[in-house]
Amino acid sequence: MNKKGFIFDLDGVIVDTAKYHFLAWRKLANGLGIDFTHEENEQLKGVSRVRSLEKILEWGGKTLSKEEFTSLMAKKNEEYLGYISKMDASEILPDVSKVLDFLEAKHQAVALGSASKNARPILEKVSLLEKFNAIVDGNDVTKAKPDPEVFLIGAKLLDMQPQDCVVFEDSVAGVQAANTANMISIGIGEKDVLHEADYIFKDFTEMSQEFVEAIISGNVTKKIN
Ligand code: BG6
Ligand code: MG
């Protein structure tokens, strides 16, 4: 069957929101006297809001009460919402719309698989909500990436087997989740960061239409991880 499941991460794959998460987390961390580098930030990509704050506190050797923890998560989200409130379709990453239009024209199954609880409002803001046959976000999962739950739910909603799905991811945790789900992992970003992915492209402008056609016809296969 010439039909595959295409599962897209949101932040850093469809829209350039990874930079806003970074700015909001860094501001919050700095307020606690903790700093972290761009390299350490790679570990925050793809993981849940709770897990991100836990990691930052680990780096700074700090512990908080449950109440403080909850209030800091809300504070970070408020800061982040300030950034995304101004978003529009101009923040869709290069060639993402072209790929989504192509998949639609080819009647492929397309899902979102994001850790973010803000996924739906962001897709609405950039007018991409109707491009997805299924949406799985941070409100639907109990386990954060690198757990494969988000992608397995996505495959199920698309009525596709995991081995017939490909995942586009900009995070190490997300690539690991796709691999554990036995899906073809396609890293979007830097080769040295995303080396566990089956295939890696700097962005969608680097990925040819022939490559997408080859996925659809089953000629792109999973490499052994
Ligand atoms: C992921 C981002 O997509 O969503 C993470 O890569 C973010 O940086 C996580 O922490 C949770 O997002 P949100 O919007 O629910 O805080
Ligand atoms: Mg991401």
Coordinates of C-alpha atoms and ligand atoms in Angstrom, one line a residue:
M1 CA 0.0 0.0 0.0
N2 CA 1.4 3.4 -1.0
K3 CA 0.4 5.0 2.2
K4 CA 2.6 5.9 5.1
G5 CA 2.1 7.7 8.5
F6 CA 4.1 10.9 8.7
I7 CA 4.4 12.2 12.2
F8 CA 5.8 15.7 12.8
D9 CA 7.2 17.1 16.0
L10 CA 6.1 20.8 16.4
D11 CA 8.7 22.9 18.2
G12 CA 11.8 23.3 16.1
V13 CA 10.4 21.2 13.2
I14 CA 7.2 23.0 12.0
V15 CA 7.7 26.3 13.7
D16 CA 10.7 28.1 15.2
T17 CA 9.5 28.0 18.7
A18 CA 12.5 26.1 20.1
K19 CA 14.2 29.5 20.5
Y20 CA 11.3 30.8 22.6
H21 CA 11.4 27.8 24.9
F22 CA 15.1 28.4 25.3
L23 CA 14.7 32.1 26.2
A24 CA 11.9 31.5 28.6
W25 CA 13.7 28.7 30.4
R26 CA 17.0 30.6 30.6
K27 CA 15.3 33.6 32.1
L28 CA 13.6 31.5 34.7
A29 CA 16.9 29.6 35.4
N30 CA 18.9 32.8 35.7
G31 CA 16.3 34.0 38.3
L32 CA 17.3 31.0 40.4
G33 CA 21.0 31.7 39.9
I34 CA 21.4 28.8 37.4
D35 CA 22.8 29.2 33.9
F36 CA 22.9 26.6 31.0
T37 CA 24.5 26.5 27.6
H38 CA 23.1 25.9 24.2
E39 CA 24.6 22.4 24.4
E40 CA 22.7 21.7 27.6
N41 CA 19.6 23.2 26.0
E42 CA 19.6 20.3 23.5
Q43 CA 18.7 18.1 26.5
L44 CA 15.6 20.2 27.1
K45 CA 14.3 19.9 23.6
G46 CA 11.5 17.5 23.1
V47 CA 11.0 16.7 26.8
S48 CA 8.0 17.8 28.9
R49 CA 7.7 21.0 30.8
V50 CA 8.0 19.1 34.1
R51 CA 11.1 17.2 33.0
S52 CA 12.7 20.4 31.7
L53 CA 12.4 22.1 35.1
E54 CA 13.6 19.0 36.9
K55 CA 16.7 19.0 34.7
I56 CA 17.5 22.7 35.2
L57 CA 17.2 22.2 39.0
E58 CA 19.5 19.2 38.8
W59 CA 22.1 21.3 36.9
G60 CA 21.9 24.0 39.5
G61 CA 21.8 21.5 42.4
K62 CA 18.6 23.0 43.7
T63 CA 15.5 21.5 45.2
L64 CA 12.1 23.2 45.5
S65 CA 8.9 22.6 47.3
K66 CA 6.0 21.2 45.3
E67 CA 4.3 24.6 45.4
E68 CA 7.4 26.5 44.2
F69 CA 7.9 23.9 41.4
T70 CA 4.3 24.3 40.2
S71 CA 4.4 28.1 40.4
L72 CA 7.7 28.2 38.4
M73 CA 6.3 26.0 35.7
A74 CA 3.4 28.4 35.4
K75 CA 5.8 31.4 35.3
K76 CA 7.8 29.8 32.5
N77 CA 4.7 29.1 30.5
E78 CA 3.4 32.7 30.9
E79 CA 6.7 34.0 29.6
Y80 CA 6.5 31.5 26.7
L81 CA 2.9 32.5 25.9
G82 CA 4.0 36.1 25.6
Y83 CA 6.3 35.1 22.8
I84 CA 3.8 32.8 20.9
S85 CA 1.0 35.3 21.2
K86 CA 2.7 37.3 18.4
M87 CA 3.2 34.3 16.1
D88 CA 1.8 34.1 12.6
A89 CA 2.3 31.9 9.5
S90 CA 5.6 33.8 8.8
E91 CA 7.2 31.6 11.6
I92 CA 6.5 28.3 9.8
L93 CA 10.0 26.9 9.0
P94 CA 11.2 26.8 5.4
D95 CA 9.4 24.3 3.1
V96 CA 7.3 22.8 5.8
S97 CA 4.1 24.0 4.1
K98 CA 5.4 22.6 0.8
V99 CA 5.9 19.2 2.3
L100 CA 2.5 19.2 4.1
D101 CA 0.8 20.2 0.9
F102 CA 2.6 17.5 -1.0
L103 CA 1.6 14.8 1.5
E104 CA -2.0 16.0 1.4
A105 CA -2.0 15.8 -2.4
K106 CA -0.7 12.2 -2.1
H107 CA -3.4 11.3 0.4
Q108 CA -0.9 10.4 3.1
A109 CA -1.7 10.0 6.8
V110 CA -0.3 13.0 8.7
A111 CA -0.1 13.5 12.5
L112 CA 1.4 15.9 15.0
G113 CA 3.4 14.2 17.8
S114 CA 4.5 17.0 20.3
A115 CA 5.3 17.2 24.0
S116 CA 3.8 20.6 24.1
K117 CA 0.6 21.5 25.8
N118 CA 0.5 24.6 23.7
A119 CA 0.5 22.7 20.3
R120 CA -3.1 23.3 19.2
P121 CA -3.1 27.1 19.8
I122 CA 0.2 27.4 18.0
L123 CA -1.1 25.4 15.0
E124 CA -4.1 27.6 14.9
K125 CA -2.0 30.7 15.0
V126 CA 0.0 29.6 12.0
S127 CA -3.1 28.3 10.2
L128 CA -1.8 24.7 9.9
L129 CA -4.4 22.9 12.2
E130 CA -6.4 21.4 9.3
K131 CA -3.3 19.9 7.7
F132 CA -3.2 17.1 10.3
N133 CA -5.3 14.0 10.4
A134 CA -4.5 13.5 14.0
I135 CA -2.9 15.6 16.8
V136 CA -1.2 14.1 19.8
D137 CA 0.3 16.7 22.3
G138 CA 1.4 17.1 25.8
N139 CA -2.2 16.9 27.1
D140 CA -2.6 13.3 25.7
V141 CA 0.5 11.5 27.1
T142 CA 1.6 10.3 30.4
K143 CA 5.2 9.7 29.5
A144 CA 7.7 12.2 28.1
K145 CA 9.9 11.6 25.1
P146 CA 12.3 9.6 24.9
D147 CA 9.3 7.3 25.7
P148 CA 7.6 6.4 22.4
E149 CA 4.1 6.9 23.8
V150 CA 3.3 10.1 21.8
F151 CA 4.3 8.5 18.5
L152 CA 2.6 5.2 19.2
I153 CA -0.7 7.0 20.0
G154 CA -0.2 9.0 16.7
A155 CA 0.2 5.8 14.7
K156 CA -2.9 4.3 16.3
L157 CA -5.0 7.4 15.5
L158 CA -3.8 7.3 11.9
D159 CA -4.6 3.6 11.8
M160 CA -1.0 2.8 10.7
Q161 CA 1.5 0.3 12.0
P162 CA 4.6 1.8 13.7
Q163 CA 6.9 0.3 11.0
D164 CA 4.9 2.2 8.4
C165 CA 5.5 5.5 10.1
V166 CA 8.2 8.1 9.8
V167 CA 8.9 10.8 12.4
F168 CA 10.4 14.2 11.9
E169 CA 12.3 15.4 15.0
D170 CA 14.7 18.2 16.0
S171 CA 15.5 16.7 19.4
V172 CA 17.6 13.8 20.6
A173 CA 14.8 12.6 23.0
G174 CA 12.4 12.6 20.0
V175 CA 14.7 10.7 17.7
Q176 CA 15.2 8.1 20.5
A177 CA 11.4 7.9 21.0
A178 CA 10.9 7.3 17.2
N179 CA 13.6 4.6 17.2
T180 CA 12.1 2.9 20.2
A181 CA 8.7 3.0 18.5
N182 CA 10.4 1.2 15.5
M183 CA 9.6 4.1 13.2
I184 CA 11.9 5.6 10.6
S185 CA 13.5 8.6 12.4
I186 CA 14.4 11.7 10.4
G187 CA 16.4 14.3 12.2
I188 CA 15.9 17.9 11.3
G189 CA 18.9 19.8 12.4
E190 CA 22.6 19.3 13.1
K191 CA 24.3 15.9 12.2
D192 CA 26.5 15.9 15.3
V193 CA 23.5 16.4 17.6
L194 CA 21.0 14.1 15.9
H195 CA 23.4 11.2 14.9
E196 CA 21.0 8.6 16.2
A197 CA 18.5 9.4 13.5
D198 CA 18.1 7.1 10.4
Y199 CA 18.3 10.2 8.1
I200 CA 19.3 13.8 8.9
F201 CA 18.5 17.0 7.0
K202 CA 19.5 20.5 8.1
D203 CA 15.9 21.6 7.3
F204 CA 13.1 20.7 4.9
T205 CA 14.7 22.7 2.0
E206 CA 17.4 20.0 2.0
M207 CA 14.9 17.1 1.7
S208 CA 14.0 16.4 -1.9
Q209 CA 10.5 15.5 -3.2
E210 CA 12.1 12.3 -4.5
F211 CA 13.0 11.4 -1.0
V212 CA 9.4 11.9 0.2
E213 CA 8.1 9.9 -2.8
A214 CA 10.6 7.1 -1.9
I215 CA 9.2 7.1 1.7
I216 CA 5.7 6.7 0.3
S217 CA 6.7 3.9 -2.0
G218 CA 8.6 2.1 0.8
N219 CA 12.0 2.6 -0.7
V220 CA 13.3 4.5 2.4
T221 CA 14.0 2.0 5.2
K222 CA 15.0 2.0 8.8
K223 CA 18.7 1.7 9.4
I224 CA 19.9 -0.6 12.2
N225 CA 20.3 1.5 15.4
Ligands
BG6_1 C1 8.6 20.4 23.4 C2 9.7 21.4 23.4 O1 8.0 20.3 22.1 O2 7.5 20.7 24.3 C3 10.2 21.6 24.8 O3 10.7 20.9 22.6 C4 9.0 22.0 25.7 O4 11.2 22.6 24.8 C5 7.9 20.9 25.6 O5 9.4 22.1 27.1 C6 6.7 21.2 26.5 O6 6.1 22.4 25.9 P1 5.0 23.2 26.7 O7 4.6 24.2 25.6 O8 3.9 22.3 27.1 O9 5.6 23.9 27.8
MG2 MG 11.1 19.7 18.8

